Amino acid sequence: MKSSLEIAQEAELLPIETIAERTGLTPDEFEPYGRYKAKISLDVIDRMADQPDAKIVCVAGVTPTKAARGRPPPPSV
């Protein structure tokens, strides 16, 4: 069985605009962050409530920098 990493590395990436168009999202329902990811408006849930359920992969994470280590910046003096 392939690992998650192997599957991810074999995937063909498509521009987020292409994926949004194929899934029926309107331009005002998603906000691109780079070429391959976007935030999707929660209003889409109500608008597409009558559509059949689909599969979705939601990936979220934070990788802190060495300097910040995930902490907020110190207050200004």
Short mmCIF file of N, CA, C and O in Angstrom, two decimals:
data_model
loop_
_atom_site.label_atom_id
_atom_site.label_comp_id
_atom_site.label_asym_id
_atom_site.label_seq_id
_atom_site.Cartn_x
_atom_site.Cartn_y
_atom_site.Cartn_z
N MET A 1 0.84 -1.17 0.00
CA MET A 1 0.00 0.00 0.00
C MET A 1 0.89 1.25 0.00
O MET A 1 1.86 1.32 0.75
N LYS A 2 0.51 2.23 -0.83
CA LYS A 2 1.29 3.47 -0.91
C LYS A 2 1.06 4.32 0.34
O LYS A 2 -0.02 4.33 0.92
N SER A 3 2.10 5.05 0.71
CA SER A 3 1.98 5.97 1.83
C SER A 3 1.27 7.24 1.37
O SER A 3 1.15 7.50 0.16
N SER A 4 0.80 8.03 2.32
CA SER A 4 0.15 9.31 1.99
C SER A 4 1.10 10.20 1.21
O SER A 4 0.70 10.89 0.27
N LEU A 5 2.37 10.19 1.57
CA LEU A 5 3.36 11.00 0.87
C LEU A 5 3.50 10.57 -0.58
O LEU A 5 3.53 11.40 -1.49
N GLU A 6 3.57 9.28 -0.82
CA GLU A 6 3.69 8.78 -2.20
C GLU A 6 2.47 9.16 -3.04
O GLU A 6 2.61 9.58 -4.19
N ILE A 7 1.29 9.05 -2.46
CA ILE A 7 0.07 9.43 -3.18
C ILE A 7 0.10 10.92 -3.50
O ILE A 7 -0.20 11.33 -4.62
N ALA A 8 0.47 11.73 -2.53
CA ALA A 8 0.52 13.18 -2.73
C ALA A 8 1.53 13.56 -3.80
O ALA A 8 1.27 14.44 -4.62
N GLN A 9 2.68 12.90 -3.81
CA GLN A 9 3.72 13.23 -4.79
C GLN A 9 3.33 12.84 -6.21
O GLN A 9 3.80 13.41 -7.17
N GLU A 10 2.44 11.85 -6.36
CA GLU A 10 1.99 11.41 -7.68
C GLU A 10 0.81 12.23 -8.21
O GLU A 10 0.48 12.13 -9.38
N ALA A 11 0.19 13.03 -7.36
CA ALA A 11 -1.00 13.79 -7.76
C ALA A 11 -0.64 14.85 -8.78
O ALA A 11 0.42 15.48 -8.71
N GLU A 12 -1.55 15.05 -9.74
CA GLU A 12 -1.39 16.12 -10.72
C GLU A 12 -2.10 17.35 -10.17
O GLU A 12 -3.31 17.34 -9.97
N LEU A 13 -1.34 18.40 -9.90
CA LEU A 13 -1.92 19.62 -9.35
C LEU A 13 -2.59 20.43 -10.44
O LEU A 13 -2.05 20.57 -11.54
N LEU A 14 -3.77 20.94 -10.14
CA LEU A 14 -4.50 21.81 -11.06
C LEU A 14 -4.66 23.18 -10.40
O LEU A 14 -4.78 23.26 -9.17
N PRO A 15 -4.69 24.24 -11.20
CA PRO A 15 -4.93 25.56 -10.61
C PRO A 15 -6.26 25.58 -9.86
O PRO A 15 -7.24 24.96 -10.29
N ILE A 16 -6.31 26.29 -8.75
CA ILE A 16 -7.50 26.32 -7.91
C ILE A 16 -8.69 26.87 -8.67
O ILE A 16 -9.83 26.45 -8.44
N GLU A 17 -8.47 27.77 -9.60
CA GLU A 17 -9.57 28.31 -10.40
C GLU A 17 -10.24 27.21 -11.23
O GLU A 17 -11.45 27.18 -11.39
N THR A 18 -9.44 26.28 -11.76
CA THR A 18 -9.96 25.17 -12.53
C THR A 18 -10.82 24.26 -11.66
O THR A 18 -11.92 23.86 -12.04
N ILE A 19 -10.33 23.95 -10.48
CA ILE A 19 -11.08 23.10 -9.56
C ILE A 19 -12.37 23.79 -9.13
O ILE A 19 -13.44 23.18 -9.10
N ALA A 20 -12.30 25.07 -8.81
CA ALA A 20 -13.49 25.83 -8.40
C ALA A 20 -14.54 25.82 -9.51
O ALA A 20 -15.73 25.59 -9.26
N GLU A 21 -14.12 26.03 -10.74
CA GLU A 21 -15.05 26.04 -11.87
C GLU A 21 -15.70 24.66 -12.05
O GLU A 21 -16.91 24.56 -12.23
N ARG A 22 -14.91 23.62 -11.96
CA ARG A 22 -15.43 22.25 -12.13
C ARG A 22 -16.43 21.87 -11.03
O ARG A 22 -17.31 21.05 -11.25
N THR A 23 -16.27 22.44 -9.84
CA THR A 23 -17.16 22.11 -8.74
C THR A 23 -18.36 23.05 -8.63
O THR A 23 -19.19 22.87 -7.75
N GLY A 24 -18.43 24.03 -9.52
CA GLY A 24 -19.59 24.91 -9.53
C GLY A 24 -19.49 26.12 -8.63
O GLY A 24 -20.50 26.77 -8.36
N LEU A 25 -18.30 26.45 -8.17
CA LEU A 25 -18.13 27.64 -7.34
C LEU A 25 -18.09 28.89 -8.21
O LEU A 25 -17.52 28.87 -9.30
N THR A 26 -18.69 29.95 -7.72
CA THR A 26 -18.61 31.22 -8.43
C THR A 26 -17.37 31.96 -7.93
O THR A 26 -16.89 31.68 -6.82
N PRO A 27 -16.84 32.90 -8.70
CA PRO A 27 -15.61 33.59 -8.29
C PRO A 27 -15.70 34.29 -6.92
O PRO A 27 -14.70 34.41 -6.23
N ASP A 28 -16.88 34.71 -6.52
CA ASP A 28 -17.01 35.39 -5.23
C ASP A 28 -17.14 34.41 -4.06
O ASP A 28 -17.23 34.83 -2.91
N GLU A 29 -17.15 33.11 -4.33
CA GLU A 29 -17.28 32.11 -3.27
C GLU A 29 -15.95 31.51 -2.82
O GLU A 29 -15.93 30.70 -1.91
N PHE A 30 -14.87 31.88 -3.46
CA PHE A 30 -13.56 31.38 -3.03
C PHE A 30 -12.52 32.47 -3.15
O PHE A 30 -12.62 33.37 -3.97
N GLU A 31 -11.52 32.39 -2.27
CA GLU A 31 -10.43 33.36 -2.24
C GLU A 31 -9.11 32.62 -2.41
O GLU A 31 -8.67 31.90 -1.51
N PRO A 32 -8.50 32.75 -3.61
CA PRO A 32 -7.25 32.03 -3.85
C PRO A 32 -6.12 32.47 -2.92
O PRO A 32 -5.99 33.64 -2.58
N TYR A 33 -5.33 31.49 -2.50
CA TYR A 33 -4.11 31.73 -1.74
C TYR A 33 -3.01 31.01 -2.49
O TYR A 33 -2.77 29.83 -2.27
N GLY A 34 -2.39 31.70 -3.42
CA GLY A 34 -1.41 31.06 -4.28
C GLY A 34 -2.12 30.37 -5.45
O GLY A 34 -3.27 30.64 -5.75
N ARG A 35 -1.41 29.48 -6.10
CA ARG A 35 -1.92 28.84 -7.32
C ARG A 35 -2.80 27.62 -7.05
O ARG A 35 -3.68 27.30 -7.84
N TYR A 36 -2.61 26.94 -5.91
CA TYR A 36 -3.26 25.65 -5.71
C TYR A 36 -4.15 25.54 -4.47
O TYR A 36 -4.59 24.45 -4.14
N LYS A 37 -4.40 26.62 -3.78
CA LYS A 37 -5.24 26.52 -2.58
C LYS A 37 -6.11 27.78 -2.46
O LYS A 37 -5.81 28.81 -3.05
N ALA A 38 -7.20 27.64 -1.68
CA ALA A 38 -8.11 28.76 -1.51
C ALA A 38 -8.95 28.56 -0.26
O ALA A 38 -9.08 27.44 0.24
N LYS A 39 -9.51 29.65 0.22
CA LYS A 39 -10.52 29.59 1.27
C LYS A 39 -11.87 29.64 0.55
O LYS A 39 -12.06 30.40 -0.38
N ILE A 40 -12.81 28.83 1.04
CA ILE A 40 -14.13 28.77 0.42
C ILE A 40 -15.15 29.33 1.41
O ILE A 40 -15.15 28.99 2.59
N SER A 41 -16.05 30.16 0.90
CA SER A 41 -17.09 30.77 1.72
C SER A 41 -18.02 29.70 2.28
O SER A 41 -18.40 28.76 1.59
N LEU A 42 -18.42 29.86 3.54
CA LEU A 42 -19.36 28.92 4.15
C LEU A 42 -20.75 29.02 3.53
O LEU A 42 -21.56 28.10 3.67
N ASP A 43 -21.04 30.10 2.82
CA ASP A 43 -22.33 30.24 2.13
C ASP A 43 -22.53 29.15 1.09
O ASP A 43 -23.66 28.83 0.73
N VAL A 44 -21.45 28.57 0.62
CA VAL A 44 -21.53 27.51 -0.39
C VAL A 44 -22.28 26.30 0.17
O VAL A 44 -23.00 25.62 -0.56
N ILE A 45 -22.16 26.04 1.46
CA ILE A 45 -22.84 24.89 2.07
C ILE A 45 -24.34 25.00 1.86
O ILE A 45 -24.99 24.03 1.44
N ASP A 46 -24.90 26.18 2.11
CA ASP A 46 -26.35 26.37 1.94
C ASP A 46 -26.74 26.33 0.46
O ASP A 46 -27.73 25.72 0.09
N ARG A 47 -25.94 26.99 -0.38
CA ARG A 47 -26.28 27.04 -1.80
C ARG A 47 -26.26 25.66 -2.45
O ARG A 47 -27.05 25.35 -3.31
N MET A 48 -25.34 24.81 -2.02
CA MET A 48 -25.21 23.49 -2.64
C MET A 48 -25.83 22.38 -1.79
O MET A 48 -25.53 21.21 -1.99
N ALA A 49 -26.71 22.73 -0.87
CA ALA A 49 -27.31 21.73 0.03
C ALA A 49 -28.07 20.64 -0.71
O ALA A 49 -28.14 19.50 -0.25
N ASP A 50 -28.63 20.95 -1.88
CA ASP A 50 -29.41 19.96 -2.62
C ASP A 50 -28.54 19.10 -3.54
O ASP A 50 -29.05 18.18 -4.19
N GLN A 51 -27.24 19.35 -3.58
CA GLN A 51 -26.33 18.58 -4.42
C GLN A 51 -25.90 17.31 -3.68
O GLN A 51 -25.87 17.28 -2.45
N PRO A 52 -25.55 16.25 -4.42
CA PRO A 52 -25.06 15.04 -3.75
C PRO A 52 -23.77 15.33 -2.99
O PRO A 52 -22.99 16.19 -3.38
N ASP A 53 -23.57 14.60 -1.90
CA ASP A 53 -22.34 14.76 -1.12
C ASP A 53 -21.14 14.35 -1.97
O ASP A 53 -21.24 13.49 -2.84
N ALA A 54 -20.01 14.95 -1.69
CA ALA A 54 -18.79 14.66 -2.41
C ALA A 54 -17.66 14.42 -1.41
O ALA A 54 -17.86 14.54 -0.21
N LYS A 55 -16.50 14.10 -1.92
CA LYS A 55 -15.34 13.91 -1.08
C LYS A 55 -14.56 15.21 -1.03
O LYS A 55 -14.48 15.93 -2.01
N ILE A 56 -14.00 15.51 0.12
CA ILE A 56 -13.20 16.72 0.28
C ILE A 56 -12.01 16.40 1.17
O ILE A 56 -12.11 15.59 2.09
N VAL A 57 -10.90 17.03 0.86
CA VAL A 57 -9.72 16.90 1.70
C VAL A 57 -9.41 18.28 2.23
O VAL A 57 -9.21 19.22 1.48
N CYS A 58 -9.40 18.41 3.53
CA CYS A 58 -9.11 19.67 4.18
C CYS A 58 -7.78 19.53 4.90
O CYS A 58 -7.64 18.70 5.79
N VAL A 59 -6.82 20.34 4.50
CA VAL A 59 -5.50 20.29 5.11
C VAL A 59 -5.24 21.63 5.77
O VAL A 59 -5.37 22.67 5.15
N ALA A 60 -4.90 21.60 7.04
CA ALA A 60 -4.59 22.83 7.76
C ALA A 60 -3.40 22.58 8.66
O ALA A 60 -3.22 21.49 9.18
N GLY A 61 -2.58 23.59 8.82
CA GLY A 61 -1.44 23.44 9.70
C GLY A 61 -0.66 24.73 9.80
O GLY A 61 -0.82 25.63 9.00
N VAL A 62 0.15 24.80 10.81
CA VAL A 62 1.00 25.95 11.03
C VAL A 62 2.42 25.45 11.25
O VAL A 62 2.65 24.57 12.07
N THR A 63 3.33 26.00 10.50
CA THR A 63 4.74 25.67 10.69
C THR A 63 5.44 26.94 11.14
O THR A 63 5.62 27.87 10.35
N PRO A 64 5.76 27.04 12.41
CA PRO A 64 6.38 28.27 12.90
C PRO A 64 7.80 28.45 12.35
O PRO A 64 8.49 27.48 12.05
N THR A 65 8.20 29.70 12.26
CA THR A 65 9.56 29.99 11.84
C THR A 65 10.49 29.77 13.03
O THR A 65 10.04 29.72 14.18
N LYS A 66 11.78 29.66 12.79
CA LYS A 66 12.74 29.47 13.88
C LYS A 66 12.69 30.63 14.87
O LYS A 66 12.72 30.43 16.07
N ALA A 67 12.60 31.84 14.34
CA ALA A 67 12.62 33.02 15.20
C ALA A 67 11.35 33.15 16.03
O ALA A 67 11.39 33.41 17.22
N ALA A 68 10.20 32.95 15.42
CA ALA A 68 8.94 33.17 16.12
C ALA A 68 8.52 31.97 16.95
O ALA A 68 7.88 32.13 17.99
N ARG A 69 8.84 30.79 16.52
CA ARG A 69 8.48 29.56 17.21
C ARG A 69 7.00 29.51 17.58
O ARG A 69 6.62 29.03 18.63
N GLY A 70 6.15 30.11 16.72
CA GLY A 70 4.72 30.04 16.93
C GLY A 70 4.17 31.01 17.95
O GLY A 70 2.99 31.00 18.25
N ARG A 71 5.00 31.88 18.49
CA ARG A 71 4.55 32.84 19.51
C ARG A 71 4.23 34.17 18.86
O ARG A 71 4.80 34.52 17.84
N PRO A 72 3.34 34.95 19.48
CA PRO A 72 3.05 36.29 18.94
C PRO A 72 4.28 37.17 19.14
O PRO A 72 5.11 36.92 20.03
N PRO A 73 4.39 38.22 18.34
CA PRO A 73 5.54 39.13 18.49
C PRO A 73 5.49 39.86 19.82
O PRO A 73 4.43 40.07 20.39
N PRO A 74 6.66 40.24 20.36
CA PRO A 74 6.68 40.97 21.62
C PRO A 74 6.05 42.35 21.44
O PRO A 74 6.05 42.89 20.34
N PRO A 75 5.49 42.90 22.50
CA PRO A 75 4.86 44.23 22.39
C PRO A 75 5.91 45.29 22.05
O PRO A 75 7.08 45.19 22.44
N SER A 76 5.49 46.31 21.31
CA SER A 76 6.40 47.41 20.95
C SER A 76 6.64 48.29 22.17
O SER A 76 5.76 48.46 23.02
N VAL A 77 7.83 48.85 22.22
CA VAL A 77 8.17 49.74 23.34
C VAL A 77 8.21 51.15 22.86
O VAL A 77 8.53 51.51 21.84
#
